[in-house]
Amino acid sequence: MLYLLIKELSTVAEDVIMVTASLSKDLTSKSEISKANAIRALCKITDASMIQGIERFLKQAIVDKNHAISSAALVSSLHLFGNSKDVVRRWANEVQESVNSKSGITQYHALGLLYQIRQHDRMAVIKLVQGLSRGTLRSPFAYCMLVRYAAKIMDEEEGARSMYESLEGWLRHRNEMVVYEAARAICNMRDVTSKELFPAVSALQLMLVSHKPSLRFAAIRTLNKLALTHPGAVAQCNLDMENLITDTNRSIATYAITTLLKTGNEASVDRLMKQISGFMSDISDDFKIIVVDAIRSLCLKFPAKQGVMINFLSGILRDEGGYDFKRSIVEAIFDIIYHIPESKEYALSHLCEFIEDCEFTKLGVRILHLLGVEGPKSATPSKFIRYIYNRIILENATVKAAAVSSMGHFAVECADLRERIRVLLTRALDDNDDEVRDRAALFLIVTSSEELCEKFLRLGDTFSWPTLENGLVNYLAHPEMQRAPFDISAIPTISREQEEAEKQRQKTAKQENIAPIAKSAAAQAAAANSAADGKFATVSSGAPGSGIVDAKKAYAAAMEKIPQLAMLGPIFKSSKKVDLTESETEYVVSCVKHVFAGHLVFQFNCRNTINDVLLENATVSMTVEANDDGLVGKLQLEGTVPAGKLAYDIPGSIYVVYKRNGGVSPVATFGNTLKFVVKDCDPTTGEADEEGYEDEYLLEDLELITADFMLPTVAIDFNSKWEQMGEQHEQIETFELSAVPSVKAAVTQIIDVLGMEPCEGTENVKDKAATHTLVLSGIFVGGAGVLVRCRMAYDAGSGVTLEIAARCPNPVICERIVNSIA
């Protein structure tokens, strides 16, 4: 208890000399319990300046024969590593010796510390994992950690399989925990094949019949996740999973039924739905949501069964449940309507019945909005009017306003119902709420003439709401910007179809636990830099789930905190991260290019890897090395926001801002030099010398390309939009891509060069395809929509022949897009 009290009081004590002296004596005590506790307490109160005084005791304790003392020293060293990396690194030999200890818990802690010491030396980590994978470990905990290290190495190698044999070997380990960890690591590998998955799935299948509930739960949950991407590989477990439907643990039963929904065939749908109905009342809302998501996926997979699915969803929609559960059902029905048009009438009828007794305002508003959009297009739109008008009479002001807008859409689009609906809208003019009255008045005016109705229907474009929101927040946060009216023209517009497609994409990504931007730059971009007095204090965002964060939002949030950049408005496009140095150099620098309505910002992310050096006032000097189109001269350097300090292993950012005079979008190459003031510092305390000297570091060239100014956007029904654009806005060129080895490689390169969004799944190409057509859509900076069609044919002798056609109202942009391939 005394040692625990010392540890708790260490955070408030000002003078710890006496306690330190007492604890130091306990380090030489013959009592093993006192010695282990003294190590823990002493390391808790010791700072970086005092650690060298107890270094000898800790090194001895790490190799102590008593596992309690050794484990206490290793765990304490892990805690000290954050503040005293260089001191702890000197203990690598002692830690390596502890890895070979006969005690399992000592091995576990020693392996964790040894990895921390060597984590920045990739070859040393690989050697460590390969050496220990031969069977020298005794602790199953240490093996589990080793499996995770092996999986991390493979993930960083991007497709390499250097550790796969080790992972497969661990599937035959005598400890079930190690087997499960190895199977899970294989299932989580990137681009894993069915052949590689087979041994892992077989191991998980054996766990499904285990007498241990924890093993059954772990196995079925992993298979459930794997079924999202490889349902065929999981299908071999269907018989065992069907037996789990009656498991006494309802969590296991829920995962079993949802996995079967993803891997089953159309013939088994009715039987599975009956089994689901039997236990829905026995599980919590969280698991009900999982079931609903699985049913949604199954309905999209087998559209012919949409009637059964909608009946089931509407049934549980009327049951008791919380907001999140009801929302998941409503969103599932929305998705079914969106993807299976023939289900629209039936699904809308069920939603109408639900809003008659809906206790959640948000859901009522969303359903009324959907009725207003889809109802007028149904075969019998008049049957929905009664349900909508009831909401105007019986609900609160928010729902009333939504109901008025919904009914107004019926009046605009259904000429035969217009006069009767106008009578109902007139009654809403007497409502107590001004929003309800205003909306009713608006639609009465719009429906007063056929011309206004047609004009209302042609309003097909909308603003990019995230960009508009960021722009307004930025405008309100800076009084100096409010001297002029808010510039709405700087906000890009998108079509309603693009907006809906983007919502569907984000929803699907969220449901499948996939990052909305599934590109490596997105994860890299989640680091946010905060500014104080124009200097940077970097905050790392290594938290779980940071990959799900939209990269552009993270960049915008960081720049909004910098006064010099907050005035630039919303970001139009942020590029992928471009490395300007090797990852092993003393200064690691990468760049992200941000395009604004009137500016161009280069964000240089820097990291100092030298532990005894501090860099101050770091800037980047940029010079034009190549000017491909002669427009770079219209870029005007407005200034540089330096990184105030670049301490060891703490990232920082430098911003270089150019004004795009006349809205130019040049193609150019920049030479870059990192300039800074170098100060020697104590690697233990981080204290730097007062005097320093100026130095510079040459970086690799940086290219500014067409893709940097192109925002990829989804085009629903590409062919109709292509025809609408017309041949008068078309440019066509033919190229021989002799160096490209296949059509698949050509597709990847074209998408990267143009920076546009592939449409209608044309980015998917068979490995040995001889011909292919790729269609792309995007918006060029300034708001001009661009459509591209690429026809490709492969010949073993001449390579890939490409015909690229671009259509855009601006012929200059058309020509530029086509010539980007050259």
Coordinates of C-alpha atoms in Angstrom, one line a residue, residues 201-554:
V201 CA -10.7 -20.1 -42.4
S202 CA -10.2 -23.8 -41.7
A203 CA -8.7 -22.9 -38.3
L204 CA -11.6 -20.6 -37.5
Q205 CA -14.0 -23.3 -38.6
L206 CA -12.7 -25.6 -35.9
M207 CA -13.2 -22.9 -33.3
L208 CA -16.8 -22.6 -34.2
V209 CA -17.4 -26.0 -32.6
S210 CA -15.3 -25.3 -29.6
H211 CA -16.9 -25.8 -26.1
K212 CA -15.5 -22.3 -25.1
P213 CA -17.9 -19.4 -25.8
S214 CA -15.1 -16.9 -26.1
L215 CA -13.5 -18.9 -28.9
R216 CA -16.8 -19.3 -30.8
F217 CA -17.5 -15.6 -30.4
A218 CA -14.0 -14.6 -31.6
A219 CA -14.1 -17.0 -34.6
I220 CA -17.6 -16.0 -35.8
R221 CA -16.9 -12.3 -35.4
T222 CA -13.8 -12.6 -37.6
L223 CA -15.7 -14.6 -40.2
N224 CA -18.4 -12.1 -40.2
K225 CA -16.0 -9.3 -41.0
L226 CA -14.3 -11.5 -43.7
A227 CA -17.6 -12.2 -45.3
L228 CA -17.9 -8.6 -46.3
T229 CA -15.1 -8.9 -48.8
H230 CA -14.7 -12.7 -49.3
P231 CA -18.1 -14.4 -48.9
G232 CA -17.0 -17.3 -51.0
A233 CA -14.1 -18.2 -48.7
V234 CA -16.4 -18.2 -45.7
A235 CA -19.2 -20.2 -47.3
Q236 CA -17.4 -23.5 -46.4
C237 CA -18.4 -22.8 -42.8
N238 CA -22.1 -22.4 -43.4
L239 CA -23.1 -25.7 -41.9
D240 CA -21.2 -25.0 -38.6
M241 CA -22.6 -21.4 -38.5
E242 CA -26.2 -22.7 -38.9
N243 CA -25.7 -24.8 -35.8
L244 CA -24.7 -21.6 -33.9
I245 CA -28.0 -19.9 -34.6
T246 CA -29.5 -21.8 -31.6
D247 CA -26.4 -21.0 -29.4
T248 CA -27.4 -19.9 -25.9
N249 CA -25.1 -16.9 -26.3
R250 CA -27.3 -14.5 -28.3
S251 CA -24.3 -12.5 -29.4
I252 CA -22.8 -15.6 -31.1
A253 CA -26.2 -16.4 -32.6
T254 CA -26.5 -12.9 -34.0
Y255 CA -23.1 -13.0 -35.7
A256 CA -23.9 -16.4 -37.1
I257 CA -27.1 -15.4 -38.7
T258 CA -25.7 -12.1 -40.1
T259 CA -22.7 -14.0 -41.6
L260 CA -25.0 -16.6 -43.2
L261 CA -27.0 -13.7 -44.7
K262 CA -23.8 -12.6 -46.4
T263 CA -22.7 -16.0 -47.6
G264 CA -26.0 -17.7 -48.3
N265 CA -27.8 -18.2 -51.6
E266 CA -31.2 -16.9 -52.7
A267 CA -32.8 -20.3 -51.9
S268 CA -31.9 -20.0 -48.2
V269 CA -33.2 -16.5 -47.7
D270 CA -36.8 -17.4 -46.6
R271 CA -35.5 -20.0 -44.1
L272 CA -33.0 -17.6 -42.6
M273 CA -35.6 -14.8 -42.3
K274 CA -37.8 -17.1 -40.3
Q275 CA -34.9 -18.0 -38.0
I276 CA -34.1 -14.3 -37.5
S277 CA -37.6 -13.5 -36.4
G278 CA -37.4 -16.0 -33.6
F279 CA -34.6 -14.2 -31.6
M280 CA -34.9 -10.5 -32.5
S281 CA -36.7 -9.8 -29.3
D282 CA -33.9 -11.5 -27.2
I283 CA -31.0 -9.3 -28.4
S284 CA -30.0 -5.7 -27.7
D285 CA -30.4 -2.8 -30.1
D286 CA -26.6 -2.9 -31.0
F287 CA -27.0 -6.4 -32.3
K288 CA -30.3 -5.6 -34.0
I289 CA -28.5 -2.9 -36.0
I290 CA -26.0 -5.5 -37.1
V291 CA -28.8 -7.8 -38.3
V292 CA -30.5 -4.9 -40.1
D293 CA -27.3 -4.0 -42.0
A294 CA -26.9 -7.7 -43.0
I295 CA -30.5 -7.8 -44.3
R296 CA -29.9 -4.6 -46.3
S297 CA -26.8 -6.2 -47.9
L298 CA -28.7 -9.4 -48.7
C299 CA -31.5 -7.5 -50.3
L300 CA -29.1 -5.6 -52.6
K301 CA -27.5 -9.0 -53.4
F302 CA -30.8 -10.7 -54.2
P303 CA -33.3 -8.0 -55.5
A304 CA -36.0 -10.6 -56.1
K305 CA -36.4 -11.1 -52.4
Q306 CA -37.0 -7.4 -51.7
G307 CA -40.6 -8.0 -50.7
V308 CA -39.7 -10.5 -47.9
M309 CA -37.0 -8.1 -46.7
I310 CA -39.2 -5.0 -46.6
N311 CA -41.9 -6.9 -44.8
F312 CA -39.4 -8.0 -42.2
L313 CA -37.9 -4.5 -41.8
S314 CA -41.4 -2.8 -41.6
G315 CA -42.4 -5.3 -38.9
I316 CA -39.4 -4.6 -36.6
L317 CA -39.8 -0.9 -37.4
R318 CA -43.1 -1.0 -35.4
D319 CA -41.5 -2.8 -32.5
E320 CA -40.0 -1.1 -29.5
G321 CA -36.5 0.3 -29.9
G322 CA -34.2 3.3 -29.6
Y323 CA -33.4 6.0 -32.1
D324 CA -30.2 4.3 -33.5
F325 CA -32.1 1.1 -34.2
K326 CA -35.0 2.8 -35.9
R327 CA -32.7 4.9 -37.9
S328 CA -30.7 1.9 -39.2
I329 CA -34.0 0.3 -40.4
V330 CA -35.1 3.5 -42.1
E331 CA -31.7 3.9 -43.8
A332 CA -31.9 0.3 -44.9
I333 CA -35.3 0.9 -46.6
F334 CA -33.9 4.1 -48.2
D335 CA -31.0 2.1 -49.7
I336 CA -33.4 -0.6 -51.0
I337 CA -35.5 2.1 -52.7
Y338 CA -32.4 3.7 -54.2
H339 CA -30.8 0.5 -55.5
I340 CA -34.0 -1.4 -56.4
P341 CA -36.5 1.0 -58.1
E342 CA -39.3 -1.6 -58.3
S343 CA -39.5 -1.7 -54.5
K344 CA -40.3 2.0 -54.3
E345 CA -44.0 1.9 -54.1
Y346 CA -44.2 -0.9 -51.6
A347 CA -41.5 0.5 -49.3
L348 CA -43.0 4.0 -49.3
S349 CA -46.3 2.6 -48.2
H350 CA -44.7 1.0 -45.2
L351 CA -42.8 4.3 -44.4
C352 CA -46.1 6.2 -44.6
E353 CA -47.6 3.9 -42.0
F354 CA -44.5 4.3 -39.7
I355 CA -44.7 8.1 -39.6
E356 CA -48.3 7.9 -38.4
D357 CA -46.9 6.9 -35.1
C358 CA -43.2 8.0 -35.2
E359 CA -41.8 9.3 -32.0
F360 CA -38.5 10.6 -33.5
T361 CA -38.6 14.0 -35.2
K362 CA -35.5 13.5 -37.2
L363 CA -36.7 10.2 -38.8
G364 CA -40.1 11.8 -39.6
V365 CA -38.4 14.7 -41.4
R366 CA -36.2 12.3 -43.4
I367 CA -39.1 10.1 -44.5
L368 CA -41.2 13.2 -45.5
H369 CA -38.3 14.4 -47.6
L370 CA -38.0 11.1 -49.3
L371 CA -41.8 11.1 -50.0
G372 CA -41.5 14.5 -51.6
V373 CA -38.6 13.3 -53.8
E374 CA -39.8 9.8 -54.8
G375 CA -43.6 10.0 -54.2
P376 CA -44.5 12.2 -57.2
K377 CA -42.7 9.7 -59.5
S378 CA -44.8 6.7 -58.3
A379 CA -47.7 5.1 -60.1
T380 CA -50.3 6.5 -57.7
P381 CA -48.9 9.6 -56.0
S382 CA -52.3 10.6 -54.6
K383 CA -52.3 7.9 -52.0
F384 CA -49.4 9.5 -50.1
I385 CA -51.1 12.9 -49.7
R386 CA -53.3 11.9 -46.8
Y387 CA -50.3 10.7 -44.7
I388 CA -48.4 13.8 -45.4
Y389 CA -51.2 16.2 -44.6
N390 CA -51.8 14.4 -41.3
R391 CA -48.4 15.5 -40.3
I392 CA -49.2 19.1 -40.9
I393 CA -52.2 18.8 -38.6
L394 CA -50.8 16.6 -35.8
E395 CA -47.0 17.1 -35.5
N396 CA -44.6 19.6 -34.1
A397 CA -43.3 22.6 -36.1
T398 CA -40.2 20.8 -37.5
V399 CA -42.2 17.9 -38.9
K400 CA -44.9 20.3 -40.2
A401 CA -42.4 22.3 -42.2
A402 CA -41.0 19.1 -43.7
A403 CA -44.5 18.0 -44.6
V404 CA -45.3 21.3 -46.3
S405 CA -42.2 21.0 -48.4
S406 CA -43.0 17.4 -49.3
M407 CA -46.5 18.2 -50.3
G408 CA -45.2 21.2 -52.3
H409 CA -43.1 18.8 -54.4
F410 CA -46.2 16.8 -55.2
A411 CA -48.0 20.0 -56.3
V412 CA -45.1 21.0 -58.6
E413 CA -44.6 17.6 -60.2
C414 CA -48.2 16.3 -60.4
A415 CA -50.3 18.7 -62.4
D416 CA -53.5 16.7 -61.9
L417 CA -53.2 17.0 -58.1
R418 CA -52.0 20.6 -58.1
E419 CA -55.2 22.4 -57.4
R420 CA -56.3 20.1 -54.6
I421 CA -52.9 20.3 -52.9
R422 CA -53.0 24.1 -53.2
V423 CA -56.1 24.1 -51.1
L424 CA -54.3 22.1 -48.4
L425 CA -51.3 24.4 -48.6
T426 CA -53.6 27.5 -48.2
R427 CA -54.7 26.0 -44.9
A428 CA -51.1 25.9 -43.7
L429 CA -50.8 29.7 -44.1
D430 CA -52.7 30.0 -40.8
D431 CA -50.2 27.9 -38.9
N432 CA -48.6 29.3 -35.7
D433 CA -45.0 28.6 -36.9
D434 CA -43.5 31.1 -39.3
E435 CA -41.4 28.5 -41.1
V436 CA -44.5 26.5 -41.9
R437 CA -46.2 29.6 -43.2
D438 CA -43.2 30.7 -45.3
R439 CA -42.8 27.3 -47.0
A440 CA -46.5 27.1 -47.7
A441 CA -46.4 30.6 -49.2
L442 CA -43.3 29.7 -51.3
F443 CA -45.0 26.6 -52.9
L444 CA -48.2 28.5 -53.5
I445 CA -46.3 31.0 -55.5
V446 CA -44.3 28.4 -57.4
T447 CA -47.4 26.4 -58.2
S448 CA -49.3 29.4 -59.4
S449 CA -47.9 29.0 -62.9
E450 CA -46.6 26.2 -65.1
E451 CA -43.6 28.2 -66.0
L452 CA -42.5 28.6 -62.4
C453 CA -43.0 24.9 -61.8
E454 CA -40.8 24.0 -64.8
K455 CA -38.1 26.4 -63.5
F456 CA -38.3 24.8 -60.1
L457 CA -37.8 21.4 -61.5
R458 CA -34.7 22.5 -63.5
L459 CA -32.9 23.4 -60.3
G460 CA -30.8 20.2 -60.5
D461 CA -27.6 21.5 -59.0
T462 CA -26.8 22.0 -55.3
F463 CA -23.8 23.3 -53.4
S464 CA -21.2 21.0 -51.9
W465 CA -22.5 21.2 -48.4
P466 CA -19.3 20.3 -46.5
T467 CA -17.4 22.9 -48.4
L468 CA -20.2 25.5 -47.9
E469 CA -20.2 24.7 -44.2
N470 CA -16.5 25.1 -43.8
G471 CA -16.6 28.3 -45.8
L472 CA -19.3 29.8 -43.6
V473 CA -17.7 28.8 -40.3
N474 CA -14.4 30.3 -41.6
Y475 CA -16.2 33.5 -42.6
L476 CA -17.9 33.9 -39.2
A477 CA -14.7 33.1 -37.3
H478 CA -12.7 36.0 -38.9
P479 CA -14.2 39.5 -38.5
E480 CA -11.8 40.9 -41.1
M481 CA -13.4 38.7 -43.8
Q482 CA -16.8 40.1 -43.0
R483 CA -16.0 43.5 -44.4
A484 CA -17.0 42.0 -47.8
P485 CA -20.1 39.8 -48.5
F486 CA -19.6 36.1 -48.4
D487 CA -18.5 34.9 -51.9
I488 CA -20.9 32.0 -52.7
S489 CA -19.4 31.7 -56.1
A490 CA -16.3 30.2 -54.6
I491 CA -18.3 27.2 -53.4
P492 CA -18.4 24.4 -56.0
T493 CA -21.8 23.0 -57.1
I494 CA -22.7 19.4 -57.7
S495 CA -25.7 17.6 -59.2
R496 CA -28.3 16.0 -57.1
E497 CA -27.3 12.6 -58.5
Q498 CA -23.6 13.3 -57.4
E499 CA -24.7 14.3 -54.0
E500 CA -26.8 11.2 -53.6
A501 CA -24.1 8.9 -54.9
E502 CA -21.6 10.4 -52.5
K503 CA -23.9 9.8 -49.6
Q504 CA -24.3 6.2 -50.7
R505 CA -20.6 5.8 -51.0
Q506 CA -19.9 7.2 -47.5
K507 CA -22.7 5.1 -46.0
T508 CA -21.5 1.9 -47.5
A509 CA -17.9 2.6 -46.5
K510 CA -19.0 3.3 -42.9
Q511 CA -21.1 0.1 -42.7
E512 CA -18.3 -2.0 -44.0
N513 CA -15.7 -0.3 -41.7
I514 CA -13.8 1.0 -44.7
A515 CA -12.3 4.5 -44.9
P516 CA -14.3 6.8 -47.1
I517 CA -11.1 7.7 -48.9
A518 CA -9.4 4.4 -49.3
K519 CA -6.1 5.8 -50.3
S520 CA -2.9 5.7 -48.4
A521 CA -2.7 9.5 -48.4
A522 CA -5.9 9.7 -46.4
A523 CA -4.4 8.0 -43.4
Q524 CA -1.3 10.0 -43.7
A525 CA -3.3 13.2 -43.9
A526 CA -5.1 12.8 -40.6
A527 CA -2.3 14.5 -38.7
A528 CA -3.5 17.9 -37.7
N529 CA -1.2 20.8 -37.0
S530 CA -2.2 23.6 -34.6
A531 CA -0.7 27.0 -34.8
A532 CA 0.2 29.5 -32.1
D533 CA 1.5 32.9 -33.0
G534 CA 2.2 31.7 -36.6
K535 CA 4.3 28.8 -35.3
F536 CA 3.4 25.2 -35.3
A537 CA 2.8 22.7 -32.5
T538 CA 2.1 19.4 -34.2
V539 CA -0.6 17.1 -32.8
S540 CA -0.4 13.4 -34.0
S541 CA -3.7 11.7 -34.8
G542 CA -2.7 8.1 -34.4
A543 CA -6.0 7.3 -32.6
P544 CA -7.9 4.3 -33.8
G545 CA -10.3 5.1 -36.6
S546 CA -8.4 8.2 -37.8
G547 CA -8.2 6.6 -41.2
I548 CA -12.0 7.1 -41.5
V549 CA -11.5 10.9 -41.3
D550 CA -11.8 12.8 -44.5
A551 CA -8.3 14.0 -45.5
K552 CA -9.5 17.4 -46.9
K553 CA -11.4 18.2 -43.7
A554 CA -8.3 17.4 -41.6

